[in-house]
Amino acid sequence: MTQEKQAPVAVPEETRLELEDTRQQKRSERKQLQISLQKALDEVFAKESINDGLAMLQSLLEDYKFTVLYDLIEEMKHWDTLTTIPEPKSFLFNVKLQPQLSRMLENSFRYRPYLECFIPRFDAVNEKICPDLNAPLHYAAEALNISFIEWLLAQPSIEVNARNKQRKTALFLLCEQYDACLNNPNFKKRALQVTKSPAKTDDIRECIRLLLYHGADFNMFSDRLKLPFELLMKNRSEDNKQFLKECTGIFQGAIAIGKTNELKQRVVGFYQERAVVIVTVELLELFLRFNEQDRFMAEFEVLNVNIGNVRCVIKLLLHTAVELNQERCVKKIVDQAGRKIFQIVNPLPGKRVRVCEPVNEPKTFELMYRLELKGLLKKACECGNVTTLGLLLGHITDKVLVNDDPILVITLNRAHELWKRDEERAKVLQCASLLAKDQKIFLTRTDNNGNTALHSALKFGFTDIALELLQQKYAFLGVRNKDNLTPLDYARYDFWKKYFDQCVTIDVRRSYFDRNEVRLNLNGFDPYIFKKRMVKKANQKDRSELNLWRIVEKASASNVTNKPEQSFVTEMDPVKIIAKSKDLQRLLVHPVVYTFIQVKWLRLTKWSYINLICTLITVFCFSWHSLDACDDGRSSIVPTVLTWIGAVYMIFREIIQVLFLRFNYLSTFENYLDIATITAMIVVLSNGCNSILSSITVIAFAMQITVLLGSLPFNSIATYMHMFKTVSLNFLLSFLLFIPLLASFTYSFYLSYNDQTTNSTTPEDDNPFNTFGTFSDAALKTLVMTTGEFEAAAVDFSGGKMLIFVLFIFFAPIVILNLINGLAVSDITAIRERSELISISKKVTILERYERGLREMPLAFIRRLYPSSFFENHSYVIVVRPNEMRKILVQSIEDQPADNRRDQRAPKGEWRVVPNIPGGFLVRGSQGLFVNFKFCKFPLFSTLDDHIMDEALRIVDQSIMVKEIQESSRAEIAASGRSLEADVKLEELRLEMEKMSRLLNKMTLQNAQTGNKIVKRKKKLTKGKKGKDVEEKFRKATTVAKAVGKFKKNKKNRNKKDL
């Protein structure tokens, strides 16, 4: 897999939206013209007199609106020509005037003058009218309108053998009527309704003669295995025999009829065996339809495929052979006529293959007959013929033709439909596997539900094909279907763990023990294709449906599951899904995901440091100003000016956050705190000294600094911050439950100590706080006593107050306080167990919001201040060198001039370390620097954590061991010459190795969660049933490991014996 790719050409969002608005205006103009013309035609039909209507129709057909409408349609045809191969549609179909033409043809006797004006005006003599795709000749044949048939046959561009949707020609329809007229007595009733006159055999014969004189062919296949001449042969009267003789005299060559051979199979025969058989494409199609493959291959040698009949060869022969799964015939056609069928058109200079696919893909060649070849690969996949599919893929080099249909998605859906037929399903899956490995298949193509091939493979459980797809370029994991689901939502942890393990590799040119360079493949996080797709501009109706916060919301899937529908994708979308999923969250500590997050986080570190420093300076200046103002009543000019500058900085910072987060700005408590702090600063600066407000502001600043410290690239600080937030929130929620109880004690203390009938005034009662003198003092005193500060020596216990005091001691400090402390301790324990996942999840949330906000940032100069997307300037491979302090290296992609981006590849740049300090001017290049303090070494570049590096090396060792065992097994068993047993043993070995890997991973995960040694974990679990299960898993893992060791040992012994 190559690592080179061109940086995407940035198209301004404003240009895209303006283009979409212009197209929308043209669509509206076209719709208005169509409606006005349809109304005008309806007025023509409303005229009772044909002459009056004819004059109106002639005037209407000369209207300039048809010319304007024609130009609009021709322009719209070219809007998507680079991405699709559209079916050729007539002008009448595009303007929705076919119903009016059908109305006239159904009553051709009345509207004959209209038709003679209408059909030449739009060249509709061969118009295929939906839904049955009948041409005017079909309508005339059904109506037995001889004069109209003569008029149609006189037209120079008439296709006398045109077929409708049931593959019936006009001649076949006449033969059906002839058969029904002679043999079915009820035919006269139907004919009366159609023709308004009794059906006559002579009229049908006359129509047949007309068609035969103008080249109508008897040897044409229809929807059923019925041939036209067979219908004429059913009647054995002398009159009919004479008519048959007349038809054979007009028709040149032998006439095909159906016969039954010795095996009672329907085969192709001829009416007059002595007649000369003229081999035509239509006759060869009959051989295919009657499954006479040997006869077809013999006769096809005679056919001369040239530019005049190659289109018919493709439509009638190649498509039919592929559809009927006749592999030999397909190969014969391709071998004999492949050069004509797959003829290449010289590509236009500068023409791109596909606007949503990369420019630097291998060269593609446009085929001349791409329209006729359309749908051929789809038929081969539905039949499950992998040989035919491979043959066609080898000859079709036109990528637009290959990907005109989402062929891989269709194949996977077909395999799912065949879940009850294992043999057919296996064949279809073979086709899907071949397509998944082919570089010409675009993985971005979707079906009607928005599912890519990766969606479908994971949804239906085809994990092997999914892994093959994930090895291809541009297999982005964050693409969503119409159900707002990504491929990550369709598979569980085990599958994604296996995929990310495959993304950890080493250089194959190095030996087994040389692991100084570990490569991490980030291809699944690169939204190279999907982020360039156009975003539809929301209209006024759409704006009311935006995902804004509301008190009352619609119960849609996106609102309920907290998965908002997104108009574009970012690099962090897959990582955010992993972080939000309970099952997949463990993947955050996988070397591939962890390194990707770390590299992206370090690119924003400088802004975290700058924000922290500026906030500290602002706090210092505000404190200086407050002390100075409250000391002598006025402040000096220096702290005042510096504090105003700090306030302006904070306002600017919040404005940037609003531009980044938009409506999500008000979704966090920290932003409300920032707004309150700024407001308090302005009040203090405007009104002078206010000690209470200044004190509260400094406390709010301290909370901000604590939050900013948590955003620094240190996992322990982020974990402590999360502990603080969680414990504070849980304490408040728990304390709310006991407020009624504490309020009742407050009331009791206030009432009992202020009872004038029983209390006597003493000098000690001068302090109202100790004697619960006011209700506010009683509430505060009760809250203080809850923490354990009783001052029992100063409490009056007379008059039964001791009972209230004892009850208070039991409920408040003993029960409530200890319960809340216990909850806090349990929260801290749970957080410590998941500390690393929690800190990484917080980083993922911040990074995803940053990237989404940067994409929507309206101010260009602010976008330039922040780093762009990682994959726009870097390769999707990251290198880690374990022997060089575990340094992380990224490969930059050099920028090219805008004029050259279309035609040239972006060259690979140098490998560079990632600085872990702001600026990074000391760590240019791939070597990097570190500060040597003798007792410790401090690198100036980013390094991978020890345990993550160990996990990456373990994955590499495991993959190498599996490959070596499989290769040695394949070589040994191949030497014995038993291929079938070799495949079986290799499959068993692979399953055993996967089983051992899963057991070891599970035990490692359990050990990491508890934080204890494996021995202690085993002793704790052996007390119950779960301990027995764990011991059994240990035993199985040990058994498999011993078997692998024994296998390698035996292999060495055999090699020694051979020597």
CSV table of C-alpha atoms in Angstrom, one decimal, residues 674-1038:
chain,number,residue,atom,x,y,z
A,674,ASP,CA,-16.2,32.6,32.3
A,675,ILE,CA,-19.0,34.9,31.4
A,676,ALA,CA,-19.7,35.6,35.1
A,677,THR,CA,-16.0,36.2,35.8
A,678,ILE,CA,-15.8,38.7,32.9
A,679,THR,CA,-18.9,40.5,34.1
A,680,ALA,CA,-17.6,40.7,37.6
A,681,MET,CA,-14.2,42.1,36.4
A,682,ILE,CA,-16.0,44.9,34.4
A,683,VAL,CA,-18.1,45.8,37.4
A,684,VAL,CA,-15.1,46.0,39.7
A,685,LEU,CA,-13.1,48.0,37.2
A,686,SER,CA,-16.0,50.4,36.7
A,687,ASN,CA,-17.2,50.9,40.3
A,688,GLY,CA,-14.0,50.7,42.2
A,689,CYS,CA,-13.4,48.6,45.4
A,690,ASN,CA,-15.8,45.8,46.1
A,691,SER,CA,-14.1,43.4,48.4
A,692,ILE,CA,-16.7,40.6,48.3
A,693,LEU,CA,-17.2,40.7,44.5
A,694,SER,CA,-13.4,40.8,44.0
A,695,SER,CA,-12.9,37.9,46.3
A,696,ILE,CA,-15.5,35.8,44.5
A,697,THR,CA,-13.9,36.8,41.2
A,698,VAL,CA,-10.5,35.6,42.3
A,699,ILE,CA,-12.0,32.3,43.4
A,700,ALA,CA,-13.6,31.9,40.0
A,701,PHE,CA,-10.3,32.7,38.4
A,702,ALA,CA,-8.7,29.9,40.5
A,703,MET,CA,-11.3,27.5,39.2
A,704,GLN,CA,-10.5,28.5,35.7
A,705,ILE,CA,-6.8,28.0,36.2
A,706,THR,CA,-7.6,24.5,37.7
A,707,VAL,CA,-9.5,23.6,34.5
A,708,LEU,CA,-6.7,25.0,32.3
A,709,LEU,CA,-4.1,22.9,34.2
A,710,GLY,CA,-6.2,19.8,33.5
A,711,SER,CA,-5.9,20.5,29.7
A,712,LEU,CA,-2.1,20.2,29.7
A,713,PRO,CA,-0.6,17.1,28.1
A,714,PHE,CA,-0.3,15.2,31.4
A,715,ASN,CA,-2.6,12.3,32.1
A,716,SER,CA,-2.3,12.5,35.9
A,717,ILE,CA,-3.4,16.1,36.0
A,718,ALA,CA,-6.4,15.4,33.8
A,719,THR,CA,-7.3,12.4,36.0
A,720,TYR,CA,-7.2,14.5,39.2
A,721,MET,CA,-9.4,17.2,37.5
A,722,HIS,CA,-11.9,14.6,36.6
A,723,MET,CA,-11.9,13.3,40.2
A,724,PHE,CA,-12.5,16.8,41.5
A,725,LYS,CA,-15.5,17.4,39.1
A,726,THR,CA,-17.0,14.0,39.7
A,727,VAL,CA,-16.8,14.1,43.5
A,728,SER,CA,-18.1,17.7,43.6
A,729,LEU,CA,-21.1,16.9,41.5
A,730,ASN,CA,-21.9,13.6,43.3
A,731,PHE,CA,-21.6,15.4,46.7
A,732,LEU,CA,-24.0,18.1,45.7
A,733,LEU,CA,-26.5,15.5,44.3
A,734,SER,CA,-26.2,13.4,47.4
A,735,PHE,CA,-26.5,16.4,49.7
A,736,LEU,CA,-29.7,17.5,48.1
A,737,LEU,CA,-31.3,14.3,49.3
A,738,PHE,CA,-30.7,15.2,53.0
A,739,ILE,CA,-31.6,18.9,52.8
A,740,PRO,CA,-35.1,18.3,54.3
A,741,LEU,CA,-33.6,16.5,57.3
A,742,LEU,CA,-31.0,19.2,57.9
A,743,ALA,CA,-33.7,21.9,57.5
A,744,SER,CA,-35.8,20.2,60.1
A,745,PHE,CA,-32.9,20.2,62.6
A,746,THR,CA,-32.3,23.9,61.8
A,747,TYR,CA,-35.9,24.7,62.6
A,748,SER,CA,-35.7,22.6,65.8
A,749,PHE,CA,-32.6,24.4,67.1
A,750,TYR,CA,-33.9,27.8,66.2
A,751,LEU,CA,-37.3,27.1,68.0
A,752,SER,CA,-35.9,25.5,71.1
A,753,TYR,CA,-33.1,28.1,71.7
A,754,ASN,CA,-35.5,31.0,71.1
A,755,ASP,CA,-38.3,29.8,73.4
A,756,GLN,CA,-38.7,32.8,75.8
A,757,THR,CA,-40.9,30.8,78.2
A,758,THR,CA,-38.1,28.4,79.1
A,759,ASN,CA,-34.8,30.1,78.2
A,760,SER,CA,-33.2,32.6,80.6
A,761,THR,CA,-30.8,35.3,79.3
A,762,THR,CA,-27.2,35.0,80.4
A,763,PRO,CA,-24.1,36.9,79.5
A,764,GLU,CA,-23.1,34.0,77.3
A,765,ASP,CA,-26.1,34.6,75.1
A,766,ASP,CA,-24.7,37.7,73.7
A,767,ASN,CA,-23.3,35.8,70.6
A,768,PRO,CA,-26.4,35.0,68.5
A,769,PHE,CA,-24.4,32.4,66.4
A,770,ASN,CA,-23.8,30.1,69.4
A,771,THR,CA,-27.4,30.5,70.6
A,772,PHE,CA,-29.1,30.2,67.1
A,773,GLY,CA,-30.3,33.7,67.5
A,774,THR,CA,-31.6,34.2,64.0
A,775,PHE,CA,-32.8,31.7,61.5
A,776,SER,CA,-29.8,32.4,59.2
A,777,ASP,CA,-27.4,31.9,62.1
A,778,ALA,CA,-29.2,28.7,63.0
A,779,ALA,CA,-28.9,27.3,59.4
A,780,LEU,CA,-25.2,28.2,59.3
A,781,LYS,CA,-24.5,26.8,62.7
A,782,THR,CA,-26.3,23.5,61.8
A,783,LEU,CA,-24.2,23.2,58.6
A,784,VAL,CA,-21.0,23.8,60.6
A,785,MET,CA,-22.1,21.2,63.2
A,786,THR,CA,-22.7,18.7,60.4
A,787,THR,CA,-18.9,18.8,59.6
A,788,GLY,CA,-18.2,17.8,63.3
A,789,GLU,CA,-17.6,21.3,64.8
A,790,PHE,CA,-20.0,21.1,67.7
A,791,GLU,CA,-18.5,23.3,70.5
A,792,ALA,CA,-20.4,21.1,72.9
A,793,ALA,CA,-19.1,23.0,76.0
A,794,ALA,CA,-21.0,26.1,74.9
A,795,VAL,CA,-24.2,24.4,74.0
A,796,ASP,CA,-27.2,24.6,76.4
A,797,PHE,CA,-28.7,21.1,77.0
A,798,SER,CA,-31.5,22.2,79.3
A,799,GLY,CA,-35.1,21.7,78.7
A,800,GLY,CA,-34.8,18.6,76.6
A,801,LYS,CA,-32.4,20.1,74.0
A,802,MET,CA,-30.0,17.2,74.6
A,803,LEU,CA,-32.5,14.8,72.8
A,804,ILE,CA,-32.5,17.0,69.7
A,805,PHE,CA,-28.7,17.3,69.9
A,806,VAL,CA,-28.2,13.6,70.2
A,807,LEU,CA,-30.5,12.9,67.2
A,808,PHE,CA,-28.6,15.5,65.2
A,809,ILE,CA,-25.2,13.9,66.0
A,810,PHE,CA,-26.5,10.5,64.9
A,811,PHE,CA,-28.0,11.5,61.6
A,812,ALA,CA,-25.8,14.4,60.4
A,813,PRO,CA,-22.1,13.8,61.2
A,814,ILE,CA,-22.3,10.1,61.7
A,815,VAL,CA,-24.7,8.8,59.0
A,816,ILE,CA,-24.9,11.6,56.4
A,817,LEU,CA,-21.3,12.7,56.4
A,818,ASN,CA,-19.9,9.2,56.3
A,819,LEU,CA,-22.3,8.2,53.6
A,820,ILE,CA,-21.2,11.1,51.4
A,821,ASN,CA,-17.5,10.4,52.1
A,822,GLY,CA,-18.0,6.7,51.2
A,823,LEU,CA,-19.6,7.7,47.9
A,824,ALA,CA,-16.7,10.0,47.2
A,825,VAL,CA,-14.2,7.3,47.9
A,826,SER,CA,-16.0,4.8,45.7
A,827,ASP,CA,-16.1,7.3,42.9
A,828,ILE,CA,-12.4,8.0,43.2
A,829,THR,CA,-11.6,4.2,43.2
A,830,ALA,CA,-13.7,3.8,40.0
A,831,ILE,CA,-12.0,6.8,38.4
A,832,ARG,CA,-8.5,5.5,39.2
A,833,GLU,CA,-9.3,2.2,37.5
A,834,ARG,CA,-10.4,4.1,34.4
A,835,SER,CA,-8.2,7.1,34.8
A,836,GLU,CA,-6.3,6.7,31.5
A,837,LEU,CA,-9.5,6.1,29.5
A,838,ILE,CA,-11.2,9.1,31.1
A,839,SER,CA,-8.3,11.5,30.4
A,840,ILE,CA,-8.1,10.3,26.8
A,841,SER,CA,-11.9,10.7,26.3
A,842,LYS,CA,-11.7,14.3,27.5
A,843,LYS,CA,-9.0,15.0,24.9
A,844,VAL,CA,-11.0,13.4,22.2
A,845,THR,CA,-14.1,15.5,23.0
A,846,ILE,CA,-12.0,18.7,22.9
A,847,LEU,CA,-10.2,17.7,19.7
A,848,GLU,CA,-13.4,16.8,17.9
A,849,ARG,CA,-15.1,20.2,18.9
A,850,TYR,CA,-12.0,22.0,17.8
A,851,GLU,CA,-11.9,20.4,14.3
A,852,ARG,CA,-15.6,20.9,13.8
A,853,GLY,CA,-15.4,24.5,14.9
A,854,LEU,CA,-12.3,25.2,12.7
A,855,ARG,CA,-14.2,23.8,9.7
A,856,GLU,CA,-17.1,26.2,10.4
A,857,MET,CA,-14.9,29.2,11.4
A,858,PRO,CA,-16.1,32.2,9.3
A,859,LEU,CA,-13.0,34.3,9.9
A,860,ALA,CA,-10.1,33.2,7.6
A,861,PHE,CA,-7.3,34.8,9.7
A,862,ILE,CA,-8.3,32.8,12.7
A,863,ARG,CA,-8.3,29.6,10.7
A,864,ARG,CA,-4.7,30.4,9.7
A,865,LEU,CA,-3.7,30.8,13.3
A,866,TYR,CA,-4.7,27.2,14.2
A,867,PRO,CA,-3.2,24.0,12.8
A,868,SER,CA,-5.1,22.5,9.9
A,869,SER,CA,-6.2,18.8,9.7
A,870,PHE,CA,-3.4,16.3,10.3
A,871,PHE,CA,-3.8,14.4,7.1
A,872,GLU,CA,-3.8,17.5,4.9
A,873,ASN,CA,-0.1,17.9,5.6
A,874,HIS,CA,1.1,14.5,6.8
A,875,SER,CA,1.1,10.9,5.7
A,876,TYR,CA,-1.2,8.4,7.3
A,877,VAL,CA,1.7,6.4,8.6
A,878,ILE,CA,3.4,7.2,12.0
A,879,VAL,CA,6.7,5.6,13.0
A,880,VAL,CA,7.8,4.9,16.5
A,881,ARG,CA,11.4,4.0,17.3
A,882,PRO,CA,11.6,2.0,20.6
A,883,ASN,CA,15.4,2.1,20.8
A,884,GLU,CA,15.5,5.9,20.5
A,885,MET,CA,13.5,6.9,23.6
A,886,ARG,CA,10.3,5.7,21.9
A,887,LYS,CA,10.3,8.9,19.7
A,888,ILE,CA,7.3,9.5,17.4
A,889,LEU,CA,8.0,10.5,13.8
A,890,VAL,CA,5.5,11.9,11.3
A,891,GLN,CA,6.0,12.3,7.6
A,892,SER,CA,5.1,15.7,6.1
A,893,ILE,CA,3.6,16.1,2.6
A,894,GLU,CA,5.1,19.0,0.8
A,895,ASP,CA,2.7,21.6,-0.6
A,896,GLN,CA,2.6,22.1,-4.3
A,897,PRO,CA,1.5,25.1,-6.4
A,898,ALA,CA,-2.2,25.1,-7.1
A,899,ASP,CA,-1.6,24.8,-10.9
A,900,ASN,CA,0.2,21.5,-10.4
A,901,ARG,CA,-2.1,19.8,-7.9
A,902,ARG,CA,-4.4,18.4,-10.5
A,903,ASP,CA,-1.8,16.5,-12.5
A,904,GLN,CA,1.1,15.7,-10.1
A,905,ARG,CA,1.5,13.6,-7.0
A,906,ALA,CA,2.5,15.3,-3.8
A,907,PRO,CA,6.0,14.1,-3.0
A,908,LYS,CA,6.8,12.5,0.3
A,909,GLY,CA,8.5,14.9,2.7
A,910,GLU,CA,11.0,14.1,5.5
A,911,TRP,CA,10.3,12.3,8.7
A,912,ARG,CA,10.1,14.7,11.7
A,913,VAL,CA,9.7,14.3,15.4
A,914,VAL,CA,6.7,15.8,17.1
A,915,PRO,CA,7.7,18.6,19.6
A,916,ASN,CA,6.2,18.4,23.1
A,917,ILE,CA,6.9,22.0,23.9
A,918,PRO,CA,5.4,25.2,22.4
A,919,GLY,CA,7.2,26.3,19.2
A,920,GLY,CA,9.4,23.2,18.8
A,921,PHE,CA,12.2,25.2,17.2
A,922,LEU,CA,14.8,23.0,19.0
A,923,VAL,CA,13.5,19.7,17.6
A,924,ARG,CA,13.6,20.1,13.8
A,925,GLY,CA,14.3,17.0,11.7
A,926,SER,CA,14.1,13.3,12.6
A,927,GLN,CA,16.8,13.1,15.3
A,928,GLY,CA,15.4,15.3,18.0
A,929,LEU,CA,17.1,16.6,21.2
A,930,PHE,CA,16.9,15.7,24.8
A,931,VAL,CA,18.2,17.4,28.0
A,932,ASN,CA,20.5,15.1,30.0
A,933,PHE,CA,20.3,15.8,33.7
A,934,LYS,CA,22.4,12.7,34.5
A,935,PHE,CA,19.8,11.4,36.9
A,936,CYS,CA,17.0,11.7,34.2
A,937,LYS,CA,16.6,12.5,30.6
A,938,PHE,CA,14.0,15.0,29.4
A,939,PRO,CA,13.2,14.7,25.7
A,940,LEU,CA,12.1,17.8,23.8
A,941,PHE,CA,10.1,15.7,21.4
A,942,SER,CA,7.0,13.5,21.9
A,943,THR,CA,7.5,9.9,23.1
A,944,LEU,CA,5.2,7.0,23.4
A,945,ASP,CA,4.4,5.7,26.9
A,946,ASP,CA,6.1,2.6,28.1
A,947,HIS,CA,3.1,0.4,28.4
A,948,ILE,CA,1.7,1.5,25.0
A,949,MET,CA,5.1,0.7,23.4
A,950,ASP,CA,5.2,-2.7,25.1
A,951,GLU,CA,1.7,-3.5,23.8
A,952,ALA,CA,2.8,-2.5,20.2
A,953,LEU,CA,5.8,-4.8,20.4
A,954,ARG,CA,3.7,-7.6,21.7
A,955,ILE,CA,1.3,-7.2,18.8
A,956,VAL,CA,4.2,-7.3,16.3
A,957,ASP,CA,5.7,-10.4,17.9
A,958,GLN,CA,2.4,-12.2,17.8
A,959,SER,CA,1.8,-11.4,14.2
A,960,ILE,CA,5.3,-12.5,13.2
A,961,MET,CA,4.9,-15.7,15.1
A,962,VAL,CA,1.6,-16.5,13.4
A,963,LYS,CA,3.1,-15.8,10.0
A,964,GLU,CA,6.2,-17.9,10.6
A,965,ILE,CA,4.1,-20.9,11.8
A,966,GLN,CA,1.7,-20.7,8.9
A,967,GLU,CA,4.6,-20.4,6.4
A,968,SER,CA,6.5,-23.3,7.8
A,969,SER,CA,3.3,-25.4,8.0
A,970,ARG,CA,2.4,-24.5,4.4
A,971,ALA,CA,5.9,-25.4,3.2
A,972,GLU,CA,6.0,-28.7,5.1
A,973,ILE,CA,2.5,-29.9,4.0
A,974,ALA,CA,3.1,-28.7,0.4
A,975,ALA,CA,6.2,-30.9,0.3
A,976,SER,CA,4.1,-33.9,1.2
A,977,GLY,CA,1.8,-33.2,-1.8
A,978,ARG,CA,-1.5,-33.2,0.1
A,979,SER,CA,-3.1,-29.8,-0.7
A,980,LEU,CA,-6.5,-30.5,0.8
A,981,GLU,CA,-5.1,-31.6,4.1
A,982,ALA,CA,-2.8,-28.6,4.0
A,983,ASP,CA,-5.7,-26.2,3.8
A,984,VAL,CA,-7.6,-27.9,6.6
A,985,LYS,CA,-4.5,-27.9,8.9
A,986,LEU,CA,-3.7,-24.4,8.2
A,987,GLU,CA,-7.2,-23.3,8.9
A,988,GLU,CA,-7.2,-25.2,12.2
A,989,LEU,CA,-3.9,-23.7,13.1
A,990,ARG,CA,-5.1,-20.2,12.4
A,991,LEU,CA,-8.2,-20.7,14.6
A,992,GLU,CA,-6.1,-22.0,17.4
A,993,MET,CA,-3.8,-19.0,17.2
A,994,GLU,CA,-6.7,-16.6,17.2
A,995,LYS,CA,-8.2,-18.4,20.2
A,996,MET,CA,-4.9,-18.2,22.1
A,997,SER,CA,-4.6,-14.5,21.2
A,998,ARG,CA,-8.1,-13.7,22.5
A,999,LEU,CA,-7.4,-15.6,25.8
A,1000,LEU,CA,-4.2,-13.8,26.4
A,1001,ASN,CA,-5.7,-10.4,25.6
A,1002,LYS,CA,-8.6,-11.0,27.9
A,1003,MET,CA,-6.3,-12.0,30.8
A,1004,THR,CA,-4.1,-9.0,30.2
A,1005,LEU,CA,-7.1,-6.7,30.2
A,1006,GLN,CA,-8.4,-8.2,33.5
A,1007,ASN,CA,-5.0,-7.7,35.0
A,1008,ALA,CA,-4.8,-4.1,33.9
A,1009,GLN,CA,-8.2,-3.3,35.3
A,1010,THR,CA,-7.5,-4.5,38.8
A,1011,GLY,CA,-3.9,-3.2,38.9
A,1012,ASN,CA,-2.8,-6.3,40.8
A,1013,LYS,CA,-0.4,-9.1,39.8
A,1014,ILE,CA,-1.8,-12.1,38.0
A,1015,VAL,CA,-1.1,-14.4,40.9
A,1016,LYS,CA,-3.1,-12.3,43.4
A,1017,ARG,CA,-5.9,-12.1,40.8
A,1018,LYS,CA,-6.0,-15.9,40.5
A,1019,LYS,CA,-6.0,-16.5,44.3
A,1020,LYS,CA,-8.9,-14.1,44.6
A,1021,LEU,CA,-11.0,-15.6,41.8
A,1022,THR,CA,-10.3,-19.3,42.7
A,1023,LYS,CA,-12.8,-19.0,45.6
A,1024,GLY,CA,-15.8,-19.1,43.3
A,1025,LYS,CA,-17.1,-20.4,40.0
A,1026,LYS,CA,-15.5,-17.5,38.1
A,1027,GLY,CA,-12.1,-18.6,39.4
A,1028,LYS,CA,-12.5,-22.1,37.8
A,1029,ASP,CA,-13.3,-20.5,34.5
A,1030,VAL,CA,-10.2,-18.3,34.7
A,1031,GLU,CA,-8.1,-21.3,35.6
A,1032,GLU,CA,-9.5,-23.2,32.6
A,1033,LYS,CA,-8.7,-20.3,30.3
A,1034,PHE,CA,-5.1,-20.2,31.6
A,1035,ARG,CA,-4.8,-23.9,31.1
A,1036,LYS,CA,-6.1,-23.7,27.5
A,1037,ALA,CA,-3.8,-20.8,26.7
A,1038,THR,CA,-0.8,-22.7,28.1
